[in-house]
CSV table of C-alpha atoms in Angstrom, one decimal:
chain,number,residue,atom,x,y,z
A,291,MET,CA,83.5,18.4,83.1
A,292,THR,CA,80.2,17.3,81.8
A,293,ASP,CA,78.2,15.2,84.3
A,294,ILE,CA,77.0,12.1,82.4
A,295,ARG,CA,74.9,9.7,84.4
A,296,LEU,CA,72.7,6.7,83.7
A,297,SER,CA,69.5,6.5,85.6
A,298,GLY,CA,66.3,4.4,85.5
A,299,ARG,CA,66.3,0.7,85.9
A,300,PRO,CA,69.0,-1.0,88.0
A,301,THR,CA,72.2,-1.8,86.1
A,302,LEU,CA,75.3,-3.8,86.7
A,303,ASP,CA,77.6,-2.4,89.4
A,304,PRO,CA,80.8,-1.3,87.6
A,305,GLU,CA,82.9,-1.2,90.8
A,306,ARG,CA,82.4,-4.9,91.7
A,307,GLU,CA,83.9,-7.5,89.5
A,308,SER,CA,81.6,-10.1,91.1
A,309,ASP,CA,78.6,-8.3,89.7
A,310,ASP,CA,79.5,-8.8,86.1
A,311,ALA,CA,76.9,-10.3,83.9
A,312,ARG,CA,78.8,-13.6,83.7
A,313,PRO,CA,82.2,-15.1,84.6
A,314,VAL,CA,84.8,-15.0,81.7
A,315,PRO,CA,87.5,-17.6,81.3
A,316,PRO,CA,91.2,-16.5,80.8
A,317,ALA,CA,92.2,-15.5,77.3
A,318,GLU,CA,93.6,-17.9,75.1
A,319,PRO,CA,92.4,-10.7,52.8
A,320,SER,CA,90.6,-8.0,51.1
A,321,ARG,CA,91.6,-6.1,48.0
A,322,ALA,CA,90.1,-2.8,49.3
A,323,PHE,CA,92.7,-0.3,50.6
A,324,ALA,CA,95.5,-2.9,50.8
A,325,GLU,CA,98.6,-1.7,52.7
A,326,PRO,CA,102.0,-3.2,53.5
A,327,SER,CA,102.0,-5.5,56.5
A,328,ARG,CA,103.2,-3.6,59.6
A,329,PRO,CA,101.9,-2.9,63.1
A,330,ALA,CA,99.8,0.2,63.7
A,331,PRO,CA,102.1,3.1,64.4
A,332,PRO,CA,101.8,5.3,67.5
A,333,LEU,CA,100.2,8.7,67.0
A,334,ALA,CA,102.0,11.9,67.9
A,335,GLN,CA,101.2,12.9,71.4
A,336,ALA,CA,101.9,16.1,73.2
A,337,PRO,CA,103.8,15.8,76.5
A,338,GLY,CA,101.5,14.9,79.3
A,339,ALA,CA,98.6,14.3,76.8
A,340,ARG,CA,97.9,10.8,78.2
A,341,HIS,CA,96.1,11.0,81.4
A,342,GLY,CA,93.0,9.6,83.1
A,343,PRO,CA,91.2,6.9,80.9
A,344,ALA,CA,93.5,7.5,78.0
A,345,ALA,CA,96.6,6.5,80.1
A,346,HIS,CA,94.9,3.3,81.1
A,347,ILE,CA,93.9,2.5,77.5
A,348,ALA,CA,97.4,3.1,76.3
A,349,LEU,CA,98.7,0.6,78.9
A,350,ALA,CA,96.1,-2.1,78.0
A,351,ALA,CA,95.8,-1.6,74.3
A,352,GLU,CA,97.1,-4.4,72.0
A,353,ALA,CA,98.3,-2.8,68.7
A,354,LEU,CA,96.7,-4.5,65.7
A,355,PRO,CA,98.6,-5.4,62.6
A,356,ASP,CA,97.3,-4.6,59.1
A,357,LEU,CA,93.8,-5.9,58.3
A,358,ASP,CA,95.3,-8.2,55.6
A,359,ASP,CA,97.8,-9.8,57.9
A,360,PRO,CA,96.7,-13.2,59.2
A,361,ALA,CA,97.9,-12.1,62.6
A,362,PHE,CA,94.9,-9.7,62.8
A,363,GLY,CA,92.4,-12.5,63.0
A,364,ARG,CA,94.7,-14.6,65.3
A,365,LEU,CA,94.5,-11.9,68.0
A,366,PHE,CA,90.8,-12.7,68.3
A,367,ASP,CA,91.2,-16.4,68.8
A,368,ARG,CA,90.7,-15.9,72.5
A,369,PHE,CA,87.0,-15.2,71.8
A,370,GLY,CA,86.6,-18.4,69.8
A,371,ASP,CA,85.8,-20.4,72.9
A,372,GLY,CA,82.3,-18.8,72.8
A,373,ARG,CA,79.5,-20.2,70.7
A,374,VAL,CA,77.9,-16.9,69.8
A,375,VAL,CA,80.3,-14.1,68.8
A,376,LEU,CA,78.7,-10.7,68.0
A,377,LEU,CA,80.8,-8.3,65.9
A,378,GLY,CA,79.7,-4.7,65.9
A,379,GLU,CA,80.3,-1.4,64.0
A,380,ALA,CA,79.9,2.2,65.0
A,381,THR,CA,78.7,3.1,61.5
A,382,HIS,CA,77.3,1.2,58.5
A,383,GLY,CA,79.6,2.8,56.0
A,384,THR,CA,83.2,2.3,57.3
A,385,SER,CA,85.7,0.2,55.3
A,386,GLU,CA,87.8,-0.7,58.3
A,387,PHE,CA,84.8,-2.1,60.2
A,388,TYR,CA,83.8,-4.4,57.3
A,389,ARG,CA,87.4,-5.6,56.8
A,390,ALA,CA,87.9,-6.2,60.5
A,391,ARG,CA,84.8,-8.2,60.8
A,392,ALA,CA,85.7,-10.2,57.7
A,393,ALA,CA,89.2,-11.0,59.1
A,394,ILE,CA,87.9,-12.1,62.5
A,395,THR,CA,85.1,-14.1,60.9
A,396,ARG,CA,87.5,-15.9,58.5
A,397,TRP,CA,89.7,-16.9,61.5
A,398,LEU,CA,86.7,-18.1,63.5
A,399,ILE,CA,85.4,-20.2,60.6
A,400,GLU,CA,88.8,-21.7,59.6
A,401,LYS,CA,90.3,-22.2,63.1
A,402,ARG,CA,87.3,-22.5,65.4
A,403,GLY,CA,84.7,-24.2,63.4
A,404,PHE,CA,82.0,-21.5,63.3
A,405,ASN,CA,79.4,-22.5,60.7
A,406,ILE,CA,76.7,-19.8,60.7
A,407,LEU,CA,77.0,-16.1,59.8
A,408,ALA,CA,73.9,-14.2,60.9
A,409,LEU,CA,73.4,-10.7,59.6
A,410,GLU,CA,71.3,-7.9,60.9
A,411,ALA,CA,69.4,-8.0,57.6
A,412,ASP,CA,66.3,-9.2,55.8
A,413,TRP,CA,65.9,-13.0,55.6
A,414,PRO,CA,65.3,-13.3,51.8
A,415,ASP,CA,68.2,-11.0,51.0
A,416,ALA,CA,70.5,-13.1,53.1
A,417,ARG,CA,69.2,-16.3,51.6
A,418,ALA,CA,70.4,-14.9,48.2
A,419,LEU,CA,73.8,-14.4,49.7
A,420,ASP,CA,73.8,-17.9,51.1
A,421,ALA,CA,73.0,-19.3,47.7
A,422,ARG,CA,76.0,-17.5,46.3
A,423,VAL,CA,78.5,-18.8,48.9
A,424,ARG,CA,77.1,-22.4,48.9
A,425,ALA,CA,76.5,-22.7,45.1
A,426,ALA,CA,72.8,-23.3,45.6
A,427,LYS,CA,69.8,-22.3,43.6
A,428,ARG,CA,68.5,-18.8,44.3
A,429,PRO,CA,65.5,-18.8,46.6
A,430,PRO,CA,62.3,-17.7,44.9
A,431,ALA,CA,61.6,-14.7,47.2
A,432,ALA,CA,65.1,-13.2,46.5
A,433,SER,CA,65.5,-10.6,43.8
A,434,PRO,CA,68.7,-9.6,42.0
A,435,ALA,CA,68.0,-6.0,43.1
A,436,ASN,CA,68.0,-6.9,46.8
A,437,GLN,CA,71.1,-8.9,46.3
A,438,ASN,CA,72.8,-5.9,44.8
A,439,ARG,CA,71.9,-3.9,47.9
A,440,MET,CA,73.3,-6.6,50.2
A,441,CYS,CA,76.5,-6.8,48.2
A,442,ARG,CA,76.8,-3.1,47.6
A,443,ASN,CA,80.4,-2.6,48.8
A,444,ALA,CA,83.7,-4.1,47.7
A,445,GLU,CA,84.8,-5.0,51.2
A,446,PHE,CA,81.8,-7.3,51.9
A,447,ASP,CA,81.9,-8.7,48.3
A,448,ASP,CA,85.5,-9.7,48.9
A,449,PHE,CA,84.4,-11.6,52.0
A,450,LEU,CA,81.6,-13.4,50.1
A,451,THR,CA,84.1,-14.4,47.4
A,452,TRP,CA,86.4,-15.9,50.1
A,453,LEU,CA,83.5,-17.7,51.8
A,454,ALA,CA,82.4,-19.2,48.5
A,455,ASN,CA,85.9,-20.6,47.8
A,456,HIS,CA,86.1,-21.9,51.4
A,457,ASN,CA,82.8,-23.7,51.1
A,458,SER,CA,83.5,-25.1,47.6
A,459,ASP,CA,85.6,-28.1,48.6
A,460,ARG,CA,83.5,-29.0,51.6
A,461,PRO,CA,80.4,-31.2,51.9
A,462,LYS,CA,77.1,-29.4,52.3
A,463,GLY,CA,76.9,-30.2,56.0
A,464,ALA,CA,80.3,-28.8,56.7
A,465,GLN,CA,79.8,-25.5,54.9
A,466,THR,CA,79.3,-22.1,56.6
A,467,ALA,CA,75.8,-20.7,55.9
A,468,ILE,CA,74.5,-17.1,55.8
A,469,TYR,CA,71.2,-16.1,57.3
A,470,GLY,CA,69.3,-12.8,58.0
A,471,LEU,CA,68.0,-12.2,61.5
A,472,ASP,CA,64.9,-10.3,60.3
A,473,ARG,CA,62.2,-12.8,59.2
A,474,TYR,CA,59.8,-9.8,58.9
A,475,ASN,CA,62.0,-8.4,56.1
A,476,LEU,CA,61.9,-4.9,57.7
A,477,ALA,CA,64.2,-3.1,55.2
A,478,GLY,CA,62.4,-4.4,52.1
A,479,SER,CA,59.0,-3.9,53.8
A,480,MET,CA,59.7,-0.3,54.6
A,481,ARG,CA,60.9,0.3,51.1
A,482,MET,CA,57.6,-1.1,49.9
A,483,ALA,CA,55.7,1.1,52.3
A,484,VAL,CA,57.4,4.2,51.1
A,485,ASP,CA,56.8,3.3,47.5
A,486,GLN,CA,53.1,2.7,48.2
A,487,LEU,CA,52.7,6.0,50.0
A,488,ALA,CA,54.6,7.9,47.3
A,489,LYS,CA,52.0,7.0,44.7
A,490,ALA,CA,49.2,8.5,46.7
A,491,ASP,CA,50.8,11.2,48.8
A,492,PRO,CA,54.4,12.1,48.3
A,493,GLU,CA,54.5,14.3,51.4
A,494,THR,CA,53.4,11.5,53.6
A,495,ALA,CA,55.9,9.2,52.0
A,496,GLU,CA,58.7,11.7,53.0
A,497,VAL,CA,57.4,11.5,56.6
A,498,ALA,CA,57.5,7.7,56.4
A,499,ARG,CA,61.1,7.8,55.0
A,500,GLU,CA,62.2,9.9,58.0
A,501,ARG,CA,60.3,7.8,60.5
A,502,PHE,CA,61.9,4.5,59.2
A,503,GLY,CA,65.3,6.1,59.5
A,504,CYS,CA,64.7,7.0,63.2
A,505,LEU,CA,64.4,3.7,64.9
A,506,ALA,CA,67.7,4.5,66.7
A,507,PRO,CA,67.3,4.7,70.5
A,508,TRP,CA,70.4,6.9,70.9
A,509,ALA,CA,68.8,9.9,69.0
A,510,GLN,CA,67.5,12.4,71.5
A,511,ASP,CA,65.0,14.0,69.0
A,512,SER,CA,63.2,10.7,68.3
A,513,ASP,CA,60.2,11.6,70.5
A,514,ALA,CA,59.5,14.8,68.6
A,515,ARG,CA,59.6,12.9,65.3
A,516,GLY,CA,57.2,10.3,66.8
A,517,ARG,CA,54.7,13.0,67.6
A,518,MET,CA,54.9,14.2,64.1
A,519,ALA,CA,54.2,10.8,62.7
A,520,VAL,CA,51.1,9.9,64.7
A,521,SER,CA,49.1,12.8,63.4
A,522,GLY,CA,47.2,13.7,60.2
A,523,ARG,CA,47.5,11.9,56.9
A,524,TYR,CA,50.4,9.7,58.1
A,525,ALA,CA,48.2,8.0,60.8
A,526,ALA,CA,45.4,7.7,58.3
A,527,SER,CA,47.6,5.7,56.0
A,528,GLU,CA,48.7,3.2,58.6
A,529,ALA,CA,46.0,0.5,58.1
A,530,ALA,CA,46.5,0.2,54.4
A,531,VAL,CA,50.3,0.0,54.7
A,532,THR,CA,50.4,-2.6,57.5
A,533,SER,CA,47.8,-4.7,55.7
A,534,ARG,CA,49.8,-4.8,52.5
A,535,LEU,CA,53.0,-5.6,54.3
A,536,ALA,CA,51.4,-8.4,56.2
A,537,ASP,CA,50.0,-9.9,53.0
A,538,ALA,CA,53.4,-9.7,51.3
A,539,LEU,CA,55.0,-11.5,54.3
A,540,ALA,CA,52.4,-14.3,54.1
A,541,ARG,CA,53.1,-14.8,50.4
A,542,GLN,CA,56.8,-14.9,50.9
A,543,LEU,CA,56.6,-17.5,53.7
A,544,GLN,CA,54.3,-19.6,51.5
A,545,GLU,CA,56.7,-19.4,48.6
A,546,THR,CA,59.7,-20.6,50.7
A,547,ALA,CA,58.0,-23.2,52.8
A,548,GLY,CA,59.3,-26.8,52.6
A,549,GLY,CA,62.8,-26.1,51.4
A,550,ASP,CA,65.8,-27.7,52.8
A,551,GLU,CA,66.6,-24.5,54.7
A,552,ALA,CA,63.0,-24.1,56.1
A,553,LEU,CA,64.2,-23.6,59.7
A,554,LEU,CA,61.0,-22.4,61.3
A,555,SER,CA,58.3,-24.9,62.2
A,556,ALA,CA,54.8,-24.5,60.8
A,557,ALA,CA,53.7,-23.2,64.2
A,558,ASN,CA,56.4,-20.5,64.2
A,559,THR,CA,55.5,-19.5,60.7
A,560,ALA,CA,51.9,-19.2,61.7
A,561,ARG,CA,52.9,-17.0,64.6
A,562,LEU,CA,54.9,-14.8,62.3
A,563,VAL,CA,51.9,-14.2,60.1
A,564,ARG,CA,49.5,-13.7,63.0
A,565,GLU,CA,51.7,-11.1,64.7
A,566,ALA,CA,52.8,-9.3,61.5
A,567,PRO,CA,50.2,-6.5,61.6
A,568,ALA,CA,51.2,-5.5,65.1
A,569,TYR,CA,54.9,-5.7,64.3
A,570,TYR,CA,54.6,-3.5,61.1
A,571,ARG,CA,52.3,-1.1,63.0
A,572,ALA,CA,54.9,-0.6,65.6
A,573,MET,CA,57.7,-0.1,63.0
A,574,TYR,CA,55.4,2.3,61.1
A,575,TYR,CA,55.4,4.7,64.1
A,576,GLY,CA,58.9,4.0,65.4
A,577,GLY,CA,60.0,4.6,69.0
A,578,ALA,CA,61.2,2.3,71.8
A,579,GLU,CA,58.5,-0.3,71.2
A,580,ALA,CA,59.5,-0.8,67.6
A,581,TRP,CA,63.2,-1.1,68.5
A,582,ASN,CA,62.5,-3.7,71.3
A,583,LEU,CA,60.1,-5.7,69.1
A,584,ARG,CA,62.8,-6.0,66.5
A,585,ALA,CA,65.5,-7.0,69.1
A,586,ARG,CA,63.2,-9.7,70.5
A,587,HIS,CA,62.4,-10.9,67.0
A,588,MET,CA,66.0,-11.2,66.1
A,589,ILE,CA,66.9,-13.3,69.3
A,590,ASP,CA,64.0,-15.6,68.4
A,591,THR,CA,65.4,-16.1,64.9
A,592,LEU,CA,68.9,-16.6,66.3
A,593,GLN,CA,67.6,-19.2,68.7
A,594,ALA,CA,65.8,-21.0,65.9
A,595,LEU,CA,69.0,-21.1,63.8
A,596,ARG,CA,71.0,-22.6,66.7
A,597,GLU,CA,68.4,-25.2,67.3
A,598,SER,CA,68.2,-26.1,63.6
A,599,LYS,CA,71.9,-26.8,63.5
A,600,GLY,CA,72.0,-28.8,66.8
A,601,ARG,CA,75.0,-29.0,69.2
A,602,ASP,CA,77.5,-28.1,66.5
A,603,ALA,CA,76.1,-24.6,65.9
A,604,LYS,CA,78.6,-21.8,66.3
A,605,VAL,CA,77.4,-18.4,65.2
A,606,VAL,CA,79.1,-15.1,64.2
A,607,VAL,CA,76.7,-12.2,64.2
A,608,TRP,CA,77.3,-9.0,62.2
A,609,ALA,CA,75.2,-6.0,63.5
A,610,HIS,CA,75.5,-2.4,64.6
A,611,ASN,CA,77.1,-1.6,68.0
A,612,ALA,CA,73.7,-0.5,69.3
A,613,GLN,CA,72.5,-4.1,68.9
A,614,VAL,CA,75.8,-5.9,69.7
A,615,GLY,CA,76.4,-4.1,73.0
A,616,ASP,CA,74.6,-4.9,76.2
A,617,ALA,CA,71.9,-2.2,76.4
A,618,ARG,CA,71.9,-2.4,80.2
A,619,ALA,CA,75.2,-0.6,80.3
A,620,THR,CA,74.0,2.3,78.1
A,621,GLU,CA,71.8,5.3,78.3
A,622,MET,CA,69.5,3.7,75.7
A,623,GLY,CA,68.7,0.8,78.1
A,624,SER,CA,68.8,2.4,81.5
A,625,VAL,CA,67.0,5.6,80.6
A,626,ARG,CA,65.0,4.8,77.5
A,627,ASP,CA,64.2,1.2,78.2
A,628,ALA,CA,65.7,-0.1,75.0
A,629,LEU,CA,66.8,-3.7,74.6
A,630,SER,CA,69.6,-5.0,72.4
A,631,LEU,CA,70.4,-8.3,70.8
A,632,GLY,CA,73.7,-8.5,72.8
A,633,GLN,CA,71.8,-8.1,76.1
A,634,LEU,CA,69.2,-10.7,75.1
A,635,CYS,CA,72.0,-13.1,74.0
A,636,ARG,CA,73.7,-12.8,77.4
A,637,GLU,CA,70.5,-13.3,79.2
A,638,THR,CA,69.7,-16.4,77.1
A,639,TRP,CA,73.1,-18.1,76.7
A,640,GLY,CA,75.3,-16.5,79.4
A,641,ASP,CA,79.0,-17.4,79.1
A,642,GLU,CA,78.6,-18.8,75.6
A,643,VAL,CA,78.4,-15.2,74.3
A,644,ARG,CA,81.1,-12.7,73.3
A,645,LEU,CA,80.3,-9.1,72.4
A,646,ILE,CA,82.9,-7.1,70.4
A,647,GLY,CA,82.3,-3.5,69.5
A,648,MET,CA,84.2,-1.2,67.2
A,649,GLY,CA,84.9,2.6,67.2
A,650,ALA,CA,86.7,5.4,65.3
A,651,HIS,CA,87.8,8.9,65.8
A,652,ALA,CA,87.6,10.6,62.4
A,653,GLY,CA,87.9,10.1,58.7
A,654,GLU,CA,85.1,9.5,56.3
A,655,VAL,CA,81.9,7.5,56.1
A,656,ALA,CA,79.4,6.4,53.5
A,657,CYS,CA,75.9,7.2,54.4
A,658,ALA,CA,72.4,7.9,52.9
A,659,SER,CA,71.1,11.2,51.8
A,660,PRO,CA,68.0,12.0,54.0
A,661,CYS,CA,66.2,13.2,50.9
A,662,ASP,CA,66.4,10.3,48.4
A,663,GLY,CA,68.6,7.5,50.0
A,664,SER,CA,71.4,8.0,47.5
A,665,LEU,CA,74.9,7.0,48.7
A,666,LYS,CA,77.3,9.8,49.6
A,667,VAL,CA,80.7,9.9,51.3
A,668,THR,CA,81.0,12.5,54.0
A,669,PRO,CA,83.7,13.5,56.5
A,670,LEU,CA,83.3,11.8,59.9
A,671,ARG,CA,83.8,14.6,62.4
A,672,PRO,CA,86.5,14.2,65.1
A,673,SER,CA,85.1,12.6,68.2
A,674,LEU,CA,83.7,14.8,71.0
A,675,PRO,CA,85.7,15.6,74.1
A,676,GLU,CA,84.8,13.4,77.1
A,677,SER,CA,83.8,10.6,74.8
A,678,GLN,CA,85.0,7.0,74.7
A,679,GLU,CA,86.4,7.8,71.2
A,680,ARG,CA,88.4,10.8,72.4
A,681,ASP,CA,89.9,8.8,75.2
A,682,ALA,CA,90.9,6.1,72.7
A,683,GLN,CA,92.3,8.8,70.3
A,684,ASP,CA,94.3,10.3,73.2
A,685,ALA,CA,95.9,6.9,73.9
A,686,GLY,CA,98.0,7.5,70.8
A,687,ILE,CA,97.8,4.2,69.0
A,688,GLY,CA,96.4,4.0,65.4
A,689,ARG,CA,94.5,0.8,65.7
A,690,PHE,CA,94.2,-1.6,68.7
A,691,LEU,CA,92.2,-4.2,70.6
A,692,LEU,CA,91.0,-3.6,74.1
A,693,ASP,CA,90.2,-6.8,76.0
A,694,LEU,CA,87.6,-5.6,78.5
A,695,ARG,CA,86.9,-8.9,80.3
A,696,PRO,CA,87.2,-8.7,84.1
A,697,GLN,CA,89.8,-11.5,84.6
A,698,VAL,CA,92.0,-9.9,81.9
A,699,ASN,CA,92.0,-6.2,82.5
A,700,SER,CA,90.4,-5.4,85.9
A,701,ALA,CA,92.4,-2.1,86.3
A,702,LEU,CA,91.2,-0.9,82.9
A,703,ARG,CA,87.6,-1.8,83.7
A,704,ARG,CA,87.8,0.3,86.8
A,705,ALA,CA,89.2,3.2,84.9
A,706,LEU,CA,86.4,3.1,82.3
A,707,SER,CA,83.6,2.3,84.8
A,708,GLN,CA,82.0,5.7,84.6
A,709,PRO,CA,79.6,6.6,81.8
A,710,ARG,CA,81.2,8.3,78.8
A,711,LEU,CA,79.7,9.5,75.6
A,712,GLU,CA,79.8,7.0,72.7
A,713,ARG,CA,79.1,7.6,69.0
A,714,PHE,CA,76.4,5.7,67.0
A,715,VAL,CA,75.9,6.4,63.3
A,716,GLY,CA,73.2,4.5,61.4
A,717,ALA,CA,72.4,4.7,57.7
A,718,ILE,CA,71.9,8.5,57.9
A,719,TYR,CA,74.6,10.8,59.5
A,720,HIS,CA,73.6,14.3,60.9
A,721,PRO,CA,76.9,16.0,61.6
A,722,GLU,CA,75.2,19.3,62.2
A,723,THR,CA,73.4,17.9,65.2
A,724,GLU,CA,76.0,15.2,66.1
A,725,ARG,CA,75.8,15.4,69.9
A,726,GLN,CA,72.0,15.0,69.9
A,727,SER,CA,71.7,12.7,67.0
A,728,HIS,CA,74.6,10.3,67.4
A,729,TYR,CA,75.9,10.2,71.0
A,730,ALA,CA,74.7,8.4,74.1
A,731,ALA,CA,76.3,7.7,77.5
A,732,CYS,CA,77.7,4.1,78.0
A,733,ARG,CA,79.9,2.1,80.3
A,734,LEU,CA,82.2,0.4,77.9
A,735,PRO,CA,83.5,-2.5,80.0
A,736,GLU,CA,79.9,-3.7,80.7
A,737,GLN,CA,78.7,-3.0,77.2
A,738,PHE,CA,81.3,-5.1,75.4
A,739,ASP,CA,83.8,-7.9,76.1
A,740,ALA,CA,86.3,-6.2,73.7
A,741,TRP,CA,86.6,-3.1,71.7
A,742,VAL,CA,88.4,-2.6,68.3
A,743,TRP,CA,89.7,0.9,67.6
A,744,PHE,CA,90.6,2.7,64.4
A,745,ASP,CA,91.8,6.3,64.7
A,746,GLN,CA,91.3,7.2,61.0
A,747,THR,CA,88.8,5.5,58.7
A,748,ARG,CA,87.7,5.4,55.1
A,749,ALA,CA,84.3,5.0,53.5
A,750,VAL,CA,83.3,1.6,52.0
A,751,SER,CA,83.8,1.2,48.3
A,752,PRO,CA,80.4,0.8,46.5
A,753,LEU,CA,80.2,-1.8,43.8
A,754,PRO,CA,79.5,-0.4,40.3
A,755,SER,CA,76.0,-0.9,39.1
A,756,SER,CA,74.9,-0.5,35.5
A,757,ALA,CA,71.3,-0.5,36.3
A,758,THR,CA,70.8,2.1,39.1
A,759,PRO,CA,72.8,4.7,41.0
A,760,ALA,CA,74.5,3.5,44.2
A,761,ARG,CA,72.1,3.6,47.1
A,762,VAL,CA,71.9,2.6,50.7
A,763,ASP,CA,68.6,1.6,52.3
A,764,ASP,CA,66.3,4.4,53.4
A,765,THR,CA,65.5,2.3,56.5
A,766,TRP,CA,67.8,1.9,59.4
A,767,PRO,CA,68.2,-0.4,61.1
A,768,PHE,CA,69.6,-2.5,58.2
A,769,GLY,CA,72.8,-4.1,59.1
A,770,LEU,CA,74.8,-4.0,55.9
């Protein structure tokens, strides 16, 4: 058996329920790939196949109904007593993850009064989405092209249509709003940087494209790519690129100042502009510093959103598992000193926070071509042995919910307390180096409050575009 350990900074003690990050109280439709309503069927299992963690998962798993069944969202009502619910995804291009987040979010909005949807996305792009779902005027900094990128799959577009209808018969103060957590507009900024470099030096632009896709702390080859980036012409281009990005941010903030959704004070806006060069410089080179700067920036934005809405603020966050989970329970945090939005939320708001991750065994995924960013659908390889995903697959249930909170499933938490490999796929998928590029050791019960499982998945359905070929962003992390 492979020996998988987390080392480095002190982490939570998985053997003692009293050492958990916080006490947890007792528990309390899309057109894409529609199916008849029925519970998830059990998968065929060889005699004796369920043992170890898989056996405990099979006992604790709650089989999930079809994604279009209202009962799907109802099963997550137990997490609606929190005020900040983070919903993750193991990949950016999986239909089931989008549809599951949509179903859970619909329930939390309708039944639990959640009124903010915060996306791991650029601020101006999300403002364009908010204008759509609240029948407002498009903000001046938002472009139709960016909105197309944000709405590029049918699953998310279905949810936006539902939210627009939900908001339509409610006064403005009672509507659910959409915001992006990245005020520095990282995805759009990096696209601008690649375009700028491509005009002067296409080879350097390709290095930049690769660097901006490697802000993932789980990738074991990120250090080598970092060394590649800090030398030669790439380093020589840094000053011009970061200066242009900072100027563009300042113009965008000036254009949007004073609107009824201007949630940041003048002092905070001035801080954004002042710190922009350092932020873009870190992102330009990538590495742990870049990842952590972005996580801290997103928690600052989330805090500003909550403060702007007052005591009634209840937030659903859509982001990647790497941001939603508590990094302290992962190899990324304990070995590589990476932070995560989920960790920072727990440290800031404690028992008000619920972290829900999602995983899958195999199927297909939509991802970006490393060469030109064009969208492609590729097979998702079966999960590796001795991984969280293989344990879930061996449990023999097609889709299920695992409630990982200590007062609900203490035996399950003990069974899953040792680090196991877990898969993380960003915008770019490297199946040929999957173990090194997409797996990291994690302790699932401390990483998440709950885990949603799909044994087989399909790729998202891109929306047709008459103007340009379907693309995904060259720059991960970009949450949609």
